Tab-separated table of C-alpha atoms in Angstrom:
chain	number	residue	atom	x	y	z
A	1	UNK	CA	3.011	19.435	-8.014
A	2	UNK	CA	-0.248	17.399	-7.470
A	3	UNK	CA	-1.854	17.942	-3.948
A	4	UNK	CA	-4.854	17.084	-2.132
A	5	UNK	CA	-6.974	19.132	0.451
A	6	UNK	CA	-9.841	18.015	2.508
A	7	UNK	CA	-11.482	21.055	3.838
A	8	UNK	CA	-12.857	19.445	7.120
A	9	UNK	CA	-11.052	17.771	9.743
A	10	UNK	CA	-13.923	16.625	11.547
A	11	UNK	CA	-17.687	16.401	10.653
A	12	UNK	CA	-20.375	15.652	13.066
A	13	UNK	CA	-23.750	14.548	12.138
A	14	UNK	CA	-26.996	12.959	13.407
A	15	UNK	CA	-27.904	9.740	11.958
A	16	UNK	CA	-30.061	9.596	9.036
A	17	UNK	CA	-29.087	13.065	7.983
A	18	UNK	CA	-27.248	13.713	4.756
A	19	UNK	CA	-23.402	14.403	4.665
A	20	UNK	CA	-21.117	15.668	2.382
A	21	UNK	CA	-16.854	15.303	3.194
A	22	UNK	CA	-15.056	17.730	0.850
A	23	UNK	CA	-12.233	16.975	-1.126
A	24	UNK	CA	-10.071	19.534	-3.614
A	25	UNK	CA	-7.081	18.390	-5.635
A	26	UNK	CA	-4.807	20.327	-7.847
A	27	UNK	CA	-3.037	18.714	-10.984
A	28	UNK	CA	-1.847	20.001	-14.099
A	29	UNK	CA	-2.795	16.740	-15.789
A	30	UNK	CA	-5.449	14.183	-15.891
A	31	UNK	CA	-6.162	12.626	-12.521
A	32	UNK	CA	-7.542	9.547	-11.349
A	33	UNK	CA	-9.231	10.187	-7.757
A	34	UNK	CA	-10.283	7.751	-5.099
A	35	UNK	CA	-12.434	8.088	-1.403
A	36	UNK	CA	-11.042	5.589	0.865
A	37	UNK	CA	-12.581	4.753	4.215
A	38	UNK	CA	-10.744	3.632	7.537
A	39	UNK	CA	-13.063	1.981	10.292
A	40	UNK	CA	-11.515	2.230	13.766
A	41	UNK	CA	-8.283	-0.169	14.275
A	42	UNK	CA	-8.630	-1.215	10.666
A	43	UNK	CA	-6.661	-0.451	7.552
A	44	UNK	CA	-8.006	1.606	4.572
A	45	UNK	CA	-10.715	0.265	2.256
A	46	UNK	CA	-11.681	1.550	-1.035
A	47	UNK	CA	-14.999	3.247	-1.471
A	48	UNK	CA	-15.192	4.459	-4.854
A	49	UNK	CA	-12.796	5.684	-7.777
A	50	UNK	CA	-13.193	7.800	-10.498
A	51	UNK	CA	-10.979	7.090	-13.534
A	52	UNK	CA	-13.100	8.610	-16.364
A	53	UNK	CA	-16.531	8.917	-18.074
A	54	UNK	CA	-19.590	9.943	-15.639
A	55	UNK	CA	-18.754	12.467	-13.229
A	56	UNK	CA	-20.925	10.862	-10.677
A	57	UNK	CA	-19.401	7.459	-9.191
A	58	UNK	CA	-21.388	5.319	-6.970
A	59	UNK	CA	-19.574	3.303	-4.316
A	60	UNK	CA	-20.154	0.853	-1.660
A	61	UNK	CA	-22.351	1.467	1.480
A	62	UNK	CA	-24.506	3.962	-0.298
A	63	UNK	CA	-21.661	6.377	-0.843
A	64	UNK	CA	-21.262	8.370	-4.165
A	65	UNK	CA	-18.929	11.479	-5.222
A	66	UNK	CA	-19.053	14.036	-8.016
A	67	UNK	CA	-15.952	14.896	-10.021
A	68	UNK	CA	-15.722	18.430	-10.894
A	69	UNK	CA	-13.252	19.181	-13.422
A	70	UNK	CA	-13.713	23.297	-13.266
A	71	UNK	CA	-13.787	23.438	-9.429
A	72	UNK	CA	-10.953	20.393	-8.987
A	73	UNK	CA	-13.149	18.980	-6.399
A	74	UNK	CA	-14.424	15.388	-5.545
A	75	UNK	CA	-16.694	15.631	-2.578
A	76	UNK	CA	-18.009	12.449	-1.127
A	77	UNK	CA	-21.784	12.350	-0.025
A	78	UNK	CA	-24.152	9.985	1.281
A	79	UNK	CA	-28.197	10.965	1.574
A	80	UNK	CA	-28.650	9.363	4.879
A	81	UNK	CA	-25.903	8.143	7.214
A	82	UNK	CA	-25.726	5.648	9.766
A	83	UNK	CA	-23.995	4.681	13.207
A	84	UNK	CA	-21.830	2.215	11.448
A	85	UNK	CA	-20.612	5.083	9.071
A	86	UNK	CA	-18.352	6.415	11.830
A	87	UNK	CA	-14.920	6.410	10.388
A	88	UNK	CA	-12.159	8.302	9.039
A	89	UNK	CA	-12.369	9.207	5.420
A	90	UNK	CA	-9.416	10.066	2.988
A	91	UNK	CA	-9.478	11.470	-0.498
A	92	UNK	CA	-6.611	10.451	-2.723
A	93	UNK	CA	-5.203	11.413	-6.019
A	94	UNK	CA	-2.806	9.485	-8.283
A	95	UNK	CA	0.667	11.086	-8.904
A	96	UNK	CA	1.891	11.049	-12.464
A	97	UNK	CA	4.345	8.154	-11.471
A	98	UNK	CA	2.769	5.035	-11.773
A	99	UNK	CA	1.068	3.488	-8.901
A	100	UNK	CA	1.206	5.852	-6.100
A	101	UNK	CA	-1.174	7.885	-4.293
A	102	UNK	CA	-1.434	11.468	-2.704
A	103	UNK	CA	-3.463	11.480	0.015
A	104	UNK	CA	-5.479	14.402	2.306
A	105	UNK	CA	-5.291	15.034	5.805
A	106	UNK	CA	-8.443	12.892	6.568
A	107	UNK	CA	-11.833	13.702	7.763
A	108	UNK	CA	-13.179	12.194	10.826
A	109	UNK	CA	-16.906	11.607	10.234
A	110	UNK	CA	-18.812	10.956	13.455
A	111	UNK	CA	-22.260	9.700	13.486
A	112	UNK	CA	-24.183	10.301	16.681
A	113	UNK	CA	-27.995	8.870	17.558
B	1	UNK	CA	-10.402	-11.672	-1.586
B	2	UNK	CA	-7.406	-9.550	-1.492
B	3	UNK	CA	-5.445	-10.118	1.599
B	4	UNK	CA	-2.509	-7.980	2.859
B	5	UNK	CA	-1.117	-9.079	6.192
B	6	UNK	CA	0.802	-7.158	8.596
B	7	UNK	CA	3.105	-9.304	11.262
B	8	UNK	CA	2.088	-7.553	14.176
B	9	UNK	CA	-0.966	-4.895	15.328
B	10	UNK	CA	1.036	-3.748	18.169
B	11	UNK	CA	4.520	-3.404	18.739
B	12	UNK	CA	6.526	-1.747	21.629
B	13	UNK	CA	10.192	-1.176	21.158
B	14	UNK	CA	13.015	0.902	22.823
B	15	UNK	CA	15.199	3.799	21.395
B	16	UNK	CA	18.094	2.536	19.474
B	17	UNK	CA	16.892	-0.751	18.555
B	18	UNK	CA	16.418	-2.018	14.960
B	19	UNK	CA	12.981	-2.658	14.194
B	20	UNK	CA	11.352	-4.946	11.590
B	21	UNK	CA	7.794	-4.579	10.352
B	22	UNK	CA	6.516	-7.573	8.013
B	23	UNK	CA	3.913	-7.302	5.369
B	24	UNK	CA	2.756	-10.041	3.233
B	25	UNK	CA	0.291	-10.040	0.218
B	26	UNK	CA	-1.284	-13.163	-1.548
B	27	UNK	CA	-2.718	-10.869	-4.700
B	28	UNK	CA	0.616	-11.341	-6.957
B	29	UNK	CA	0.755	-7.631	-6.968
B	30	UNK	CA	3.820	-6.022	-8.339
B	31	UNK	CA	3.519	-2.955	-6.410
B	32	UNK	CA	4.090	-2.541	-2.636
B	33	UNK	CA	4.243	0.524	-0.344
B	34	UNK	CA	4.858	1.408	3.216
B	35	UNK	CA	2.918	4.436	4.774
B	36	UNK	CA	3.148	6.011	8.359
B	37	UNK	CA	0.109	7.736	9.293
B	38	UNK	CA	0.124	10.567	12.135
B	39	UNK	CA	-3.184	12.556	12.990
B	40	UNK	CA	-3.930	15.645	10.741
B	41	UNK	CA	-1.121	14.648	8.461
B	42	UNK	CA	-2.922	11.808	6.611
B	43	UNK	CA	-0.864	8.970	4.862
B	44	UNK	CA	2.776	9.700	3.792
B	45	UNK	CA	4.797	7.280	1.816
B	46	UNK	CA	7.874	6.191	3.093
B	47	UNK	CA	9.207	3.698	0.532
B	48	UNK	CA	7.517	2.015	-2.678
B	49	UNK	CA	8.793	-1.266	-4.375
B	50	UNK	CA	7.412	-1.764	-7.727
B	51	UNK	CA	9.283	-5.664	-8.119
B	52	UNK	CA	11.631	-7.844	-6.256
B	53	UNK	CA	14.679	-6.032	-5.056
B	54	UNK	CA	13.611	-2.837	-6.703
B	55	UNK	CA	12.571	-0.056	-4.390
B	56	UNK	CA	12.152	3.870	-4.800
B	57	UNK	CA	12.101	6.632	-1.681
B	58	UNK	CA	8.901	7.914	-0.871
B	59	UNK	CA	8.490	11.177	0.877
B	60	UNK	CA	9.786	10.579	4.096
B	61	UNK	CA	12.569	7.930	3.726
B	62	UNK	CA	14.891	9.365	6.318
B	63	UNK	CA	15.301	6.712	9.228
B	64	UNK	CA	13.896	3.866	7.294
B	65	UNK	CA	14.885	1.133	5.046
B	66	UNK	CA	13.277	-1.698	3.143
B	67	UNK	CA	13.651	-5.214	1.837
B	68	UNK	CA	11.859	-7.016	-1.023
B	69	UNK	CA	13.347	-10.382	-1.610
B	70	UNK	CA	10.184	-12.064	-2.546
B	71	UNK	CA	7.294	-10.709	-4.758
B	72	UNK	CA	4.838	-11.549	-1.689
B	73	UNK	CA	6.926	-9.753	1.210
B	74	UNK	CA	8.125	-6.184	1.587
B	75	UNK	CA	9.716	-5.159	5.316
B	76	UNK	CA	10.157	-2.043	6.525
B	77	UNK	CA	13.266	-1.735	8.706
B	78	UNK	CA	13.652	1.258	11.281
B	79	UNK	CA	17.570	1.090	11.459
B	80	UNK	CA	17.937	2.873	15.057
B	81	UNK	CA	14.336	3.316	16.448
B	82	UNK	CA	13.487	6.668	17.774
B	83	UNK	CA	10.716	8.294	19.511
B	84	UNK	CA	9.822	10.584	16.855
B	85	UNK	CA	8.942	7.076	14.796
B	86	UNK	CA	6.117	6.436	17.268
B	87	UNK	CA	3.322	6.238	14.854
B	88	UNK	CA	0.583	3.680	12.932
B	89	UNK	CA	2.646	2.057	9.872
B	90	UNK	CA	0.244	0.904	7.021
B	91	UNK	CA	1.448	-1.555	4.096
B	92	UNK	CA	-0.395	-1.389	0.631
B	93	UNK	CA	-0.269	-3.113	-2.553
B	94	UNK	CA	-1.324	-2.612	-5.964
B	95	UNK	CA	-1.669	-4.493	-9.544
B	96	UNK	CA	1.016	-3.444	-11.915
B	97	UNK	CA	2.225	0.354	-12.578
B	98	UNK	CA	-1.441	1.825	-13.566
B	99	UNK	CA	-2.295	5.346	-12.191
B	100	UNK	CA	-5.746	4.004	-12.019
B	101	UNK	CA	-5.037	0.887	-9.607
B	102	UNK	CA	-6.516	1.239	-6.394
B	103	UNK	CA	-4.087	-0.033	-3.335
B	104	UNK	CA	-5.231	-2.591	-0.920
B	105	UNK	CA	-4.046	-2.166	2.840
B	106	UNK	CA	-3.566	-4.085	5.791
B	107	UNK	CA	-4.778	-3.354	9.152
B	108	UNK	CA	-1.793	-1.529	10.369
B	109	UNK	CA	0.863	-1.826	13.035
B	110	UNK	CA	0.658	0.686	15.698
B	111	UNK	CA	4.247	1.061	16.993
B	112	UNK	CA	5.590	2.507	20.103
B	113	UNK	CA	9.035	3.601	20.327
B	114	UNK	CA	10.052	4.055	24.377
């Protein structure tokens, strides 16, 4: 069975510092991986996705993620965060049944001045 | 631009009431989804529809039903609301039945059952 684990429930960081949000998945088949962001009182927005090809994926707002098949990880990174990056971030993996996703538990990123 | 609209941002209902949550998408997407979001649990799939009048149970369907009479509209129904259904409900849609299709989300309905 497929599953997604986000290793940190909360990540506090100071403005302009780098950040990494960790995501591990388990799957016995090829996967498609996604990161979504949820700003306060809003729905989820797609940050980036890995489908195939280059293992380094660039997304919106300066975020990027690296797909590591041997470690079954898809960690999200940003070299310098802003206050406006404060949000909850969700990692997701596609299920074997078309169209459905499995979401991780979420990581709350809190950027402090 | 893609638009998924949920009819209410906040809703307060009483135990035992029948509750309807409405979702409309304007992208001609085949797939539509209902999730509930609870702290520390992420998003859990309640029901999924891949075409008009077609539906499939998700991971936590108990106490819920759905209706999809038109392609653009997907309704979640709480048959007899209970306090443990107090939660944030998110609707999403996606194009066709591809594994690589991202889902597009509405802003959510925060439902309180008293």
